[in-house]
Coordinates of C-alpha atoms and ligand atoms in Angstrom, one line a residue:
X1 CA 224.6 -3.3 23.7
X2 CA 227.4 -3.0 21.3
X3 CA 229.1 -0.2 20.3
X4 CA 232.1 -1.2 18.2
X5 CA 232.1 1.1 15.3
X6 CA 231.8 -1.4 12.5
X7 CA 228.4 -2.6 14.4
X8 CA 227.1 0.9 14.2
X9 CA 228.5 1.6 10.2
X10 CA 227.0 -1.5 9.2
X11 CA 223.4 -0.6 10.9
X12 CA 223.4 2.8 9.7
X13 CA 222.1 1.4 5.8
X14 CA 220.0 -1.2 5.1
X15 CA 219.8 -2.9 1.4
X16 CA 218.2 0.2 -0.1
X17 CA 221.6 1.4 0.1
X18 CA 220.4 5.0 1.6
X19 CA 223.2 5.8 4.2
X20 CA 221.5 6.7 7.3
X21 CA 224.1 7.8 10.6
X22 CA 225.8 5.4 12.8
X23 CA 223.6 5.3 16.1
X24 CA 224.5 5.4 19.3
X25 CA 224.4 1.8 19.9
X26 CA 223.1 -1.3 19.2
X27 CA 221.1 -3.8 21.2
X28 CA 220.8 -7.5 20.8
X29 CA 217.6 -8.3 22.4
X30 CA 218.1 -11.9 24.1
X31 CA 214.4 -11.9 25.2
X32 CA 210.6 -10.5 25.7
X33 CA 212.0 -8.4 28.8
X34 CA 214.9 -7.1 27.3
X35 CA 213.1 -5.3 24.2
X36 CA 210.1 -4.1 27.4
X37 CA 213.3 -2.9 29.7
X38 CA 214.8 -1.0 26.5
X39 CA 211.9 1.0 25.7
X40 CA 210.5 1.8 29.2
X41 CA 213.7 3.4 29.5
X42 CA 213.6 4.9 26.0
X43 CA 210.4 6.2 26.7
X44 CA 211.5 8.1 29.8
X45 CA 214.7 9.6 28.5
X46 CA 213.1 9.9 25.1
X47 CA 216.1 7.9 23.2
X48 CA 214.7 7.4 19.5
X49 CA 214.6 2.9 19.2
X50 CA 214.8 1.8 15.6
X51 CA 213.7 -1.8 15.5
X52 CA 215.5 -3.9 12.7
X53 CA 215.3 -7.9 11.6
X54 CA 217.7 -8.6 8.7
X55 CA 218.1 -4.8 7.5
X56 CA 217.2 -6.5 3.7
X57 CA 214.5 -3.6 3.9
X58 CA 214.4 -1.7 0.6
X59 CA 213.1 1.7 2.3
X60 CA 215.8 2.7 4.4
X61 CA 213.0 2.0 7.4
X62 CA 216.1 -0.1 9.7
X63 CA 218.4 2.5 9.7
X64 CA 220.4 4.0 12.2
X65 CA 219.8 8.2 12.9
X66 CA 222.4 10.1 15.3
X67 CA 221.4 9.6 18.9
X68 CA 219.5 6.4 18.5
X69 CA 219.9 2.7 19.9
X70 CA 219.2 0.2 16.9
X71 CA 217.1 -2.8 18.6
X72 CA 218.6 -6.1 16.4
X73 CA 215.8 -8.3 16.7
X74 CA 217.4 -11.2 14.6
X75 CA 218.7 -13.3 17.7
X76 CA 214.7 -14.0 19.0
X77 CA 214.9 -16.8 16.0
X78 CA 212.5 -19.6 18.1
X79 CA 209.6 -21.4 16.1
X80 CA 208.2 -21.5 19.1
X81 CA 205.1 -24.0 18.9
X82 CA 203.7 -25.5 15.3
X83 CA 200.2 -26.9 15.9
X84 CA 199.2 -28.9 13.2
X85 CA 195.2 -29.4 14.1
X86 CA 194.8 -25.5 14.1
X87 CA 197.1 -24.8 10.7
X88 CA 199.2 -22.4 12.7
X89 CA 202.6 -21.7 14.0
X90 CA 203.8 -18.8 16.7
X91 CA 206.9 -17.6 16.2
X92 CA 209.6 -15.1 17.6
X93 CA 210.1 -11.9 15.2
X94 CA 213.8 -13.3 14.0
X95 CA 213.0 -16.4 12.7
X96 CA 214.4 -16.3 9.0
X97 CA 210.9 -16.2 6.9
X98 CA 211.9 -19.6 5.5
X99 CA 212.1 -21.3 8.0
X100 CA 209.1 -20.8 8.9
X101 CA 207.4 -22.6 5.6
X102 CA 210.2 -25.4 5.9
X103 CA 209.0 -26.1 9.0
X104 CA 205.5 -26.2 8.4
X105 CA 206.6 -28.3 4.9
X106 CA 207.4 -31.0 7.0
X107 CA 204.2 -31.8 8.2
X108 CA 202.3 -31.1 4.9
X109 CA 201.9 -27.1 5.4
X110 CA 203.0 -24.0 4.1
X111 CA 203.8 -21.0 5.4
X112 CA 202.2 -18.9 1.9
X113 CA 203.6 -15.7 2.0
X114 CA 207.1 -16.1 0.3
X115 CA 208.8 -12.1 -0.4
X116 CA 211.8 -12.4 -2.8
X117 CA 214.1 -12.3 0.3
X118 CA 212.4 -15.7 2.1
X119 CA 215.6 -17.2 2.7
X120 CA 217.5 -13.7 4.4
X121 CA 214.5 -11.3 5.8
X122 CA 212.5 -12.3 9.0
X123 CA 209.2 -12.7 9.8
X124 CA 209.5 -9.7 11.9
X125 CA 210.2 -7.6 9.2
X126 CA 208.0 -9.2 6.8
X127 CA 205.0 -8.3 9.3
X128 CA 206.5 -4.5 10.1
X129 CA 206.2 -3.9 6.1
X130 CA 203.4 -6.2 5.4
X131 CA 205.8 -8.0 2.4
X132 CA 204.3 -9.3 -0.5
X133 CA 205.7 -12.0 -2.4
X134 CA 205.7 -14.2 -6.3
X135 CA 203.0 -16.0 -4.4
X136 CA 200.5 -13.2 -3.5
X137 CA 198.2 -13.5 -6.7
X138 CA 196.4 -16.5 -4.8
X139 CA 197.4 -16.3 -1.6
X140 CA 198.0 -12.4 -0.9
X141 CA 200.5 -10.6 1.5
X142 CA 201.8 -10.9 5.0
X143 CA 198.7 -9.2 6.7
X144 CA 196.1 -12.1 5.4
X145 CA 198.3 -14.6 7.1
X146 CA 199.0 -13.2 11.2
X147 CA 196.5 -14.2 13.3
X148 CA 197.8 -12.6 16.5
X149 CA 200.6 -10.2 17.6
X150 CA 203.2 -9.8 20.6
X151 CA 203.8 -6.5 20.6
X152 CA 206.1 -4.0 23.0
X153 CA 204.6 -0.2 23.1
X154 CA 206.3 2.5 23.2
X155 CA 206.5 2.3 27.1
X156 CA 207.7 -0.9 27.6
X157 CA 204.2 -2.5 28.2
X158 CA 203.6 -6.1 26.4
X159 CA 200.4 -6.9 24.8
X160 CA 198.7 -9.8 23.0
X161 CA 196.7 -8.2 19.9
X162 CA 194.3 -10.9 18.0
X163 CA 193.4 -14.3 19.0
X164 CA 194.9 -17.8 18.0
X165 CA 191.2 -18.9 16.3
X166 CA 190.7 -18.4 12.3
X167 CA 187.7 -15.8 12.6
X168 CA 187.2 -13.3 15.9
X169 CA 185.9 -10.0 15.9
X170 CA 186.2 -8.3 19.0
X171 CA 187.4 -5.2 19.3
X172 CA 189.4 -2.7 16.4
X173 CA 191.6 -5.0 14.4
X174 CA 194.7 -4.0 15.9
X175 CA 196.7 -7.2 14.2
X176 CA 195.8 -5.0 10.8
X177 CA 197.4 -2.0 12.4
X178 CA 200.6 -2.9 14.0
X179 CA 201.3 -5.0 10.4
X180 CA 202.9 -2.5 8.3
X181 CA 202.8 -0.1 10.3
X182 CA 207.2 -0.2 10.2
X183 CA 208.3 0.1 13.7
X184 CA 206.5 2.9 14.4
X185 CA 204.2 2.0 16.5
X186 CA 205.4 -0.6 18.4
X187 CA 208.2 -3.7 18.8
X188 CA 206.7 -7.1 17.3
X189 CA 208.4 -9.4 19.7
X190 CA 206.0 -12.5 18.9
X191 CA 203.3 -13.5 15.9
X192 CA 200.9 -16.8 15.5
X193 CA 200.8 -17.2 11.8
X194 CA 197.9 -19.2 9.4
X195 CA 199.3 -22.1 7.9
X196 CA 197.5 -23.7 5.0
X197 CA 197.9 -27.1 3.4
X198 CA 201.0 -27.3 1.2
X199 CA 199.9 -28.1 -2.7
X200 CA 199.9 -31.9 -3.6
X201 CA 201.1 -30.3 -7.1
X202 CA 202.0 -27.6 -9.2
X203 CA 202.3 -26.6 -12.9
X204 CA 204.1 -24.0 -14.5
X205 CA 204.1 -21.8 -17.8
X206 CA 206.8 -19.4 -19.1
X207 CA 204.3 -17.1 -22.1
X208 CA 206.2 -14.9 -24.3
X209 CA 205.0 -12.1 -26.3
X210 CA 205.4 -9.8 -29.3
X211 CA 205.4 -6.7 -26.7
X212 CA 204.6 -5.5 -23.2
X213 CA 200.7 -5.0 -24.6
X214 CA 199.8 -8.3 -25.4
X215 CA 201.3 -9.8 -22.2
X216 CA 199.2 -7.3 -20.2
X217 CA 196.0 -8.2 -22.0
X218 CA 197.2 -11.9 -21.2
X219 CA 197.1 -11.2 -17.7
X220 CA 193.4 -9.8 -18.3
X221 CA 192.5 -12.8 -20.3
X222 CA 193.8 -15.2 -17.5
X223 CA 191.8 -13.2 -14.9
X224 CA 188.9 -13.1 -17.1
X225 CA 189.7 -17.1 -17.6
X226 CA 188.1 -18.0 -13.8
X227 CA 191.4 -20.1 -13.2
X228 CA 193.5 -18.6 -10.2
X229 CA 197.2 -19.1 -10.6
X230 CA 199.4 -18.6 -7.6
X231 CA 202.2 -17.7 -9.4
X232 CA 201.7 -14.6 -12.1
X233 CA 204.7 -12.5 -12.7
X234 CA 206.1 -10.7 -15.9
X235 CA 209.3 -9.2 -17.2
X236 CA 209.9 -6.9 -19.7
X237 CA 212.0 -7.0 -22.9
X238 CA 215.1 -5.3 -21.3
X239 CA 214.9 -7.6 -18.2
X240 CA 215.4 -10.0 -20.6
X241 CA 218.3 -9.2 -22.3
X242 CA 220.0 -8.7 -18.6
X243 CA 219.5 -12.4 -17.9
X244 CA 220.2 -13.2 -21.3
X245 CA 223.4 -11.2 -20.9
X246 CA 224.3 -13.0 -17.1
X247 CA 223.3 -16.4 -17.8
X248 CA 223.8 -16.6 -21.3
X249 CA 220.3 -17.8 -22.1
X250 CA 218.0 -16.5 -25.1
X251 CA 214.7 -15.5 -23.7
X252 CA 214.4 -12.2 -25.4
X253 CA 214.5 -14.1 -29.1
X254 CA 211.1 -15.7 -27.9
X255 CA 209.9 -12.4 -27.7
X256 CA 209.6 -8.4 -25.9
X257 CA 207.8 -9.9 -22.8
X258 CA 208.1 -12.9 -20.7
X259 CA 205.0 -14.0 -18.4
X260 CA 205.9 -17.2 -15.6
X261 CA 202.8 -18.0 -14.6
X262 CA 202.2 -21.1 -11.9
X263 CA 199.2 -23.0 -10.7
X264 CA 198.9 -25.0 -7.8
X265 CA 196.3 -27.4 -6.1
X266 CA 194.8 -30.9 -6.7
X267 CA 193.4 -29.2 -10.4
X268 CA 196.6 -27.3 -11.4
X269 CA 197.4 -29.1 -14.8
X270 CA 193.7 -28.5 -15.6
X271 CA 194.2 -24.8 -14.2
X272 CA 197.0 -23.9 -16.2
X273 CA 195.0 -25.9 -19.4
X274 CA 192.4 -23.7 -18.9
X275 CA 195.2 -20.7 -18.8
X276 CA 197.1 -21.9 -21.8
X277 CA 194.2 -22.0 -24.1
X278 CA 192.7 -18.2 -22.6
X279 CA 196.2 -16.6 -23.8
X280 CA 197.2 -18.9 -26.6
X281 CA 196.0 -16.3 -29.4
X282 CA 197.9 -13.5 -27.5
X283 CA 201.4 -15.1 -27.0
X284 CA 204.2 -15.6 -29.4
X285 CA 204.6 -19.2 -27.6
X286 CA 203.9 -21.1 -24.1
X287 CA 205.7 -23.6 -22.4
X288 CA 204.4 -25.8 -20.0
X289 CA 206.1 -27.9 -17.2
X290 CA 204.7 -30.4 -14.4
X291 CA 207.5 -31.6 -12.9
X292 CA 209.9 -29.9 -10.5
X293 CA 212.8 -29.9 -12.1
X294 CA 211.3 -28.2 -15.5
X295 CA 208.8 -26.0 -13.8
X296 CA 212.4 -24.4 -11.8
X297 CA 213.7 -24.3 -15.3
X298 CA 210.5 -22.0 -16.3
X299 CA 210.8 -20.0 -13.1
X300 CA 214.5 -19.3 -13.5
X301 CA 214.2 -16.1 -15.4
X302 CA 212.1 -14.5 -12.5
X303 CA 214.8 -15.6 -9.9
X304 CA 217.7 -14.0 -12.1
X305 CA 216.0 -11.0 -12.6
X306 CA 217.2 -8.9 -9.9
X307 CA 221.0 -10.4 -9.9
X308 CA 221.4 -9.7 -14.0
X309 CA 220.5 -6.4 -13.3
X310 CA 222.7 -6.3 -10.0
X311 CA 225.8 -7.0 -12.9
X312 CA 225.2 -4.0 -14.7
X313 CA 225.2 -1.3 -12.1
X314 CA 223.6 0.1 -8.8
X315 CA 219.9 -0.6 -9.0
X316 CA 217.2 1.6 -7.0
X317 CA 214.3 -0.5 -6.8
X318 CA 210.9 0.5 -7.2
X319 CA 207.4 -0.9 -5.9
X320 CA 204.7 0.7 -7.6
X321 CA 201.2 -0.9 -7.9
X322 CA 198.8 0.2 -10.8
X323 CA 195.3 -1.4 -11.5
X324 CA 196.1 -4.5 -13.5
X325 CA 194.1 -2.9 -16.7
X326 CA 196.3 -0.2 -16.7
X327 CA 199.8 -2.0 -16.5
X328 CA 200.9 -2.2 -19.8
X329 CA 200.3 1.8 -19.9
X330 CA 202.1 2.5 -16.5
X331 CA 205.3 0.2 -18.4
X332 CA 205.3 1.5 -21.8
X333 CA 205.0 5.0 -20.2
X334 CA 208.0 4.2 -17.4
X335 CA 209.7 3.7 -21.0
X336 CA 209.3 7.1 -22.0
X337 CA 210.1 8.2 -18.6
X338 CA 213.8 6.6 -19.1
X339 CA 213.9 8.0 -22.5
X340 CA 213.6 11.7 -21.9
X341 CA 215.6 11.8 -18.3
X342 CA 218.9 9.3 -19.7
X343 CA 218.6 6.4 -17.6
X344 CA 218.3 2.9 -17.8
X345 CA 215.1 1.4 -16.4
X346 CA 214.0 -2.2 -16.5
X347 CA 210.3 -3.6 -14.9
X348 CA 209.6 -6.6 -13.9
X349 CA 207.0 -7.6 -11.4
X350 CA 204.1 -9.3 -10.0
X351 CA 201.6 -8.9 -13.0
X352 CA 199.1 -10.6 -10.5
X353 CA 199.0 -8.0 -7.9
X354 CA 199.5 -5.1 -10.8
X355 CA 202.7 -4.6 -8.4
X356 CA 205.6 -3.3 -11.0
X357 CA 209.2 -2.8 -9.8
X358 CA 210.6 0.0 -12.5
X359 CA 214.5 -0.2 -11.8
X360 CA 216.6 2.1 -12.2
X361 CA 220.0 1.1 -13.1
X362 CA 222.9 3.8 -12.7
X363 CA 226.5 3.0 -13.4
X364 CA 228.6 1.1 -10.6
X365 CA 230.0 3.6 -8.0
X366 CA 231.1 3.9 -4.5
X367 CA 227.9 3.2 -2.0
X368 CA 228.3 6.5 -0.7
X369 CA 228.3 8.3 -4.1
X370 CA 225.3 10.7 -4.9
X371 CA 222.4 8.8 -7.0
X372 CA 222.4 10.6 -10.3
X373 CA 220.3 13.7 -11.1
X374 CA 218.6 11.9 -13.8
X375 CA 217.8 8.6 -11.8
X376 CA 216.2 10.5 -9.0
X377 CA 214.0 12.4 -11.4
X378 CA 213.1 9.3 -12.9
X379 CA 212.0 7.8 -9.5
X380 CA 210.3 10.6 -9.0
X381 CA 207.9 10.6 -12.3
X382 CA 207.6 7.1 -12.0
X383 CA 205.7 8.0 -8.5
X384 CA 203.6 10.4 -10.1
X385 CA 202.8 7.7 -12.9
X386 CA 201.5 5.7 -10.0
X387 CA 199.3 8.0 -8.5
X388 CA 197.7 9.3 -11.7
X389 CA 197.2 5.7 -12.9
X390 CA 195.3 5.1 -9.5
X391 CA 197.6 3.2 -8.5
X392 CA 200.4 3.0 -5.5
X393 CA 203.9 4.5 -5.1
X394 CA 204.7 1.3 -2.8
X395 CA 202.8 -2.1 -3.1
X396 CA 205.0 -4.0 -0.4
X397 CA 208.3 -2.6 0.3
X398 CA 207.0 0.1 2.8
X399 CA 207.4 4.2 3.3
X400 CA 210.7 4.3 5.5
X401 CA 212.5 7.8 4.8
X402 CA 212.7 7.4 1.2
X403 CA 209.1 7.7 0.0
X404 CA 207.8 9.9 3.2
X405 CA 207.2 12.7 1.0
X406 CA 205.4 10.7 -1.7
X407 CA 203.2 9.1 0.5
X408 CA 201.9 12.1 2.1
X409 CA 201.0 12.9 -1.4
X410 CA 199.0 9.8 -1.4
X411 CA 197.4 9.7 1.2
X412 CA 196.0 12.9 1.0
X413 CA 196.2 16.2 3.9
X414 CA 193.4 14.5 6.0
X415 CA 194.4 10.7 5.9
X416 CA 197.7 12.2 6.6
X417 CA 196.5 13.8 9.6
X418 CA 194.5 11.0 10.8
X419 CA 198.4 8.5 10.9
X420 CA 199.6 11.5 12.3
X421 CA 197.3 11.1 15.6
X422 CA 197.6 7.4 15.3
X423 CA 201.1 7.8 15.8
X424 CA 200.3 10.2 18.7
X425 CA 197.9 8.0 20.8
X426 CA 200.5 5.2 20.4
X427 CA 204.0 7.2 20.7
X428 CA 203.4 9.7 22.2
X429 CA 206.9 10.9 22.6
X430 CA 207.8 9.9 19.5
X431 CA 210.5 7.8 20.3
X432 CA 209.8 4.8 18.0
X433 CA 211.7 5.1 14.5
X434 CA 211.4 8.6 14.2
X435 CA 211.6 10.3 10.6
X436 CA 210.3 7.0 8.8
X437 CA 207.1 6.6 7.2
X438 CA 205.4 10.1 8.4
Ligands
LIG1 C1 216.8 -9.5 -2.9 C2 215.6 -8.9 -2.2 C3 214.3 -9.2 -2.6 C4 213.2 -8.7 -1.9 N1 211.9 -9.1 -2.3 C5 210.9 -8.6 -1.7 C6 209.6 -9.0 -2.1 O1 209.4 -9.9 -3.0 N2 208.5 -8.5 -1.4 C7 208.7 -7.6 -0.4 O2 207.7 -7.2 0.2 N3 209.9 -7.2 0.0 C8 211.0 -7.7 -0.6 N4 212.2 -7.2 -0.2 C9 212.4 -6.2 0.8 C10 212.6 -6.8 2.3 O3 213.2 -8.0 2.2 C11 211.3 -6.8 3.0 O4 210.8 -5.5 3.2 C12 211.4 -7.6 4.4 O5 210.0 -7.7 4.9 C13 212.3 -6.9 5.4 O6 212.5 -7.8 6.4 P1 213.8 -7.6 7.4 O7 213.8 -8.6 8.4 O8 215.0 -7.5 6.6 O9 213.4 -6.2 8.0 P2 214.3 -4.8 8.2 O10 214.9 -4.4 6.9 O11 215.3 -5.1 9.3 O12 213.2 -3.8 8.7 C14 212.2 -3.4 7.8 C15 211.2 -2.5 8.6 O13 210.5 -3.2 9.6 C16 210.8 -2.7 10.9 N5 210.9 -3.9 11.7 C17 211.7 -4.9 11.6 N6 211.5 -5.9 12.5 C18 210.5 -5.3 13.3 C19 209.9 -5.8 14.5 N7 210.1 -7.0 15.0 N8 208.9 -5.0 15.1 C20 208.6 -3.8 14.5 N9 209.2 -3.3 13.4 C21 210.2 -4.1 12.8 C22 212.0 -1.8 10.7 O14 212.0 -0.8 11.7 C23 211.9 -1.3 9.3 O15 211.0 -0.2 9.3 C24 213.4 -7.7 -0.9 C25 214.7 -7.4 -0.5 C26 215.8 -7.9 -1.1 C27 217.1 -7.5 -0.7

């Protein structure tokens, strides 16, 4: 258990930038028994445990509260067995999320679930928020690919949730449960994950458009086309001009919207044919790439999204989900949103999913400083866009204590009620990660 001061600072915020309090300590779990012997003793002298991986969380759900011991699970970091016959892999919560699909790369598999943050967030974490990722529109979140849990409760006890087989009914799925369920319901100290076989090939479009409109009726066309791409994201005019702006490129002169769209698979050239030629009379032009190094080239404005907006100021960064009909409404209207309450906000996002991430840019300040007036009533409108589009106020970055309020909103009084005795049954003093996601 450490308590140097800088230790505590530095686990009091994670990367949503929301300054929690330093705890009381934190603890490097070395093994199984140490997270069990922590929380039996939690549980009897009801001492809050926040669980944390990397801390890249985006919901301030890893941070530190007064009183309570941080449980760093980033040093269980063991692939612990990869069997290649069964397409699986168990792992230890602090493996780095990548390594996970390197590893399985080397024997012709992939680990499919691939958040933003592959290369810094764990697997851990990526199971506690269920994370979502560019690949989801084929392959879907973290939830569709845990087969089994290790989990500590709340009392210390260790159990084994799921089974190591690809189908199994038995009992409540309890694997469902505990993922994304954010640390507050129990410790994830070990998962067998599905691998699948890696693609012998991809190919990759970058689509641009007149406006906003006419890349969201491509994304309908392309569903409507029967292919299935992997890869289906989009960015918005001003998201543009940021990477534009950092990297000195000219993607907004092709046009107000930019869709990056990837197939994958044995047909993918015929795929992405098939795609080309279902948007062709909506887009202002499409490029096509099969090789690596030009289909990187097409995906670069998506990876440089986030960092050219990082150079202009502070971003707070949104995860709505909308139905995918309705997104080129929910982004012209976030638009407006930005207009009226004098802030900056750029969307970009994966079009596949209908999973938008509206950010807010505010000017550079100290971390500490207050989040403009007009920022947070622009989050805040943006939620309630969401919810009357039928949509989501967070697709994949989680609750934590920044959108607690919001998503009792969503959920409604009853649902509510119905996490509330969840929590109960599992908790029931209340000790893990209190004050997030309820
Ligand atoms: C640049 C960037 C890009 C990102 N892109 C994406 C993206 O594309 N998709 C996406 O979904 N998210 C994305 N994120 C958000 C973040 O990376 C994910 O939420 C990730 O899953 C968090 O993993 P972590 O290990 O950092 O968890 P932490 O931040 O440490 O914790 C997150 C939550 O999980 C809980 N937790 C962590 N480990 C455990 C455990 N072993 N058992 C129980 N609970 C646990 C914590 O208590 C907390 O509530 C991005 C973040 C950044 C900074």
């Amino acid at each position: 258990m450490l308590t140097d001061a800088h230790v505590l600072r530095s686990a009091s915020t994670d990367r949503s930038g929301w300054q929690g309090s330093d705890p009381a300590g934190v603890v490097r779990a070395r093994d199984v028994a140490d997270v069990q012997r922590l929380l039996a003793w939690a549980h009897r002298t009801g001492t809050p445990v926040i669980a944390r991986g990397a801390g890249t969380g985006l919901a301030a759900g890893a941070v530190g509260v007064t009183g309570a011991i941080v449980l760093d699970l980033s040093g269980l970091d063991r692939i612990i067995d990869l069997d290649v016959d069964e397409q699986l892999a168990r792992v230890q919560p602090g493996v780095i999320t990548a390594d996970v699909d390197a590893a399985a790369s080397a024997h012709g598999l992939m680990y499919a679930p691939d958040p933003g943050s592959v290369g810094i967030s764990t697997i851990g974490g990526n199971i506690a928020t269920n994370a979502g990722g560019l690949r989801g529109a084929k392959y879907g979140v973290t939830r569709d690919h845990v087969l089994a849990l290790d989990v500590v409760l709340a009392d210390g006890t260790l159990v084994h949730v799921g089974r190591d087989t690809i189908k199994g009914v038995t009992g409540y799925d309890l694997v469902g449960l505990f993922t994304g369920s954010e640390g507050t319901l129990g410790v994830v100290v070990g998962a067998t994950v599905r691998l699948i076989p890696r693609p012998v090939r991809t190919a990759t479009a970058a689509a641009s458009f007149a406006d906003i409109a006419a890349a969201a009726r491509a994304v309908t066309a392309i569903v409507r086309s029967g292919a299935r791409p992997a890869v289906l994201e989009m960015l918005d005019g001003p998201t543009l001009a940021a990477i534009d702006a950092l990297e000195g490129t000219s993607l907004r002169e092709f046009g107000e919207a930019l869709l990056v769209i990837q197939t994958d698979g044995f047909g993918a050239e015929e795929e992405l044919d098939v795609i080309a030629s279902a948007i062709a009379p909506l887009a202002a032009s499409v490029q096509t790439a099969t090789d690596a190094a030009a289909s990187e080239a097409l995906l670069f404005a998506r990876r440089r999204a986030l960092p050219a907006l990082e150079a202009l100021g502070r971003p707070l960064i949104e995860d709505i989900a909308v139905p995918r009909g309705r997104m080129a409404e929910a982004v012209e209207r976030v638009a407006v949103i930005a207009r009226e309450e004098g802030v900056r906000v750029f969307v970009f996002g994966h079009a596949g999913d209908g999973n938008l991430h509206p950010i807010i840019v505010t000017d550079h300040a100290a971390p500490d400083a207050p989040v403009p007036a007009g920022a947070l009533a622009a989050a805040e409108r943006i939620f309630a866009l969401a919810l009357e589009l039928g949509g989501t106020i967070t697709a994949e970055h989680g609750v934590g204590r920044l959108k607690k309020r919001w998503a009792q909103r969503e959920l409604g009084a009853d649902v509510h009620a119905l996490h509330v005795r969840l929590k109960q049954l599992f908790d029931p003093t209340g000790i893990l990660n209190p004050g997030s996601s309820l």
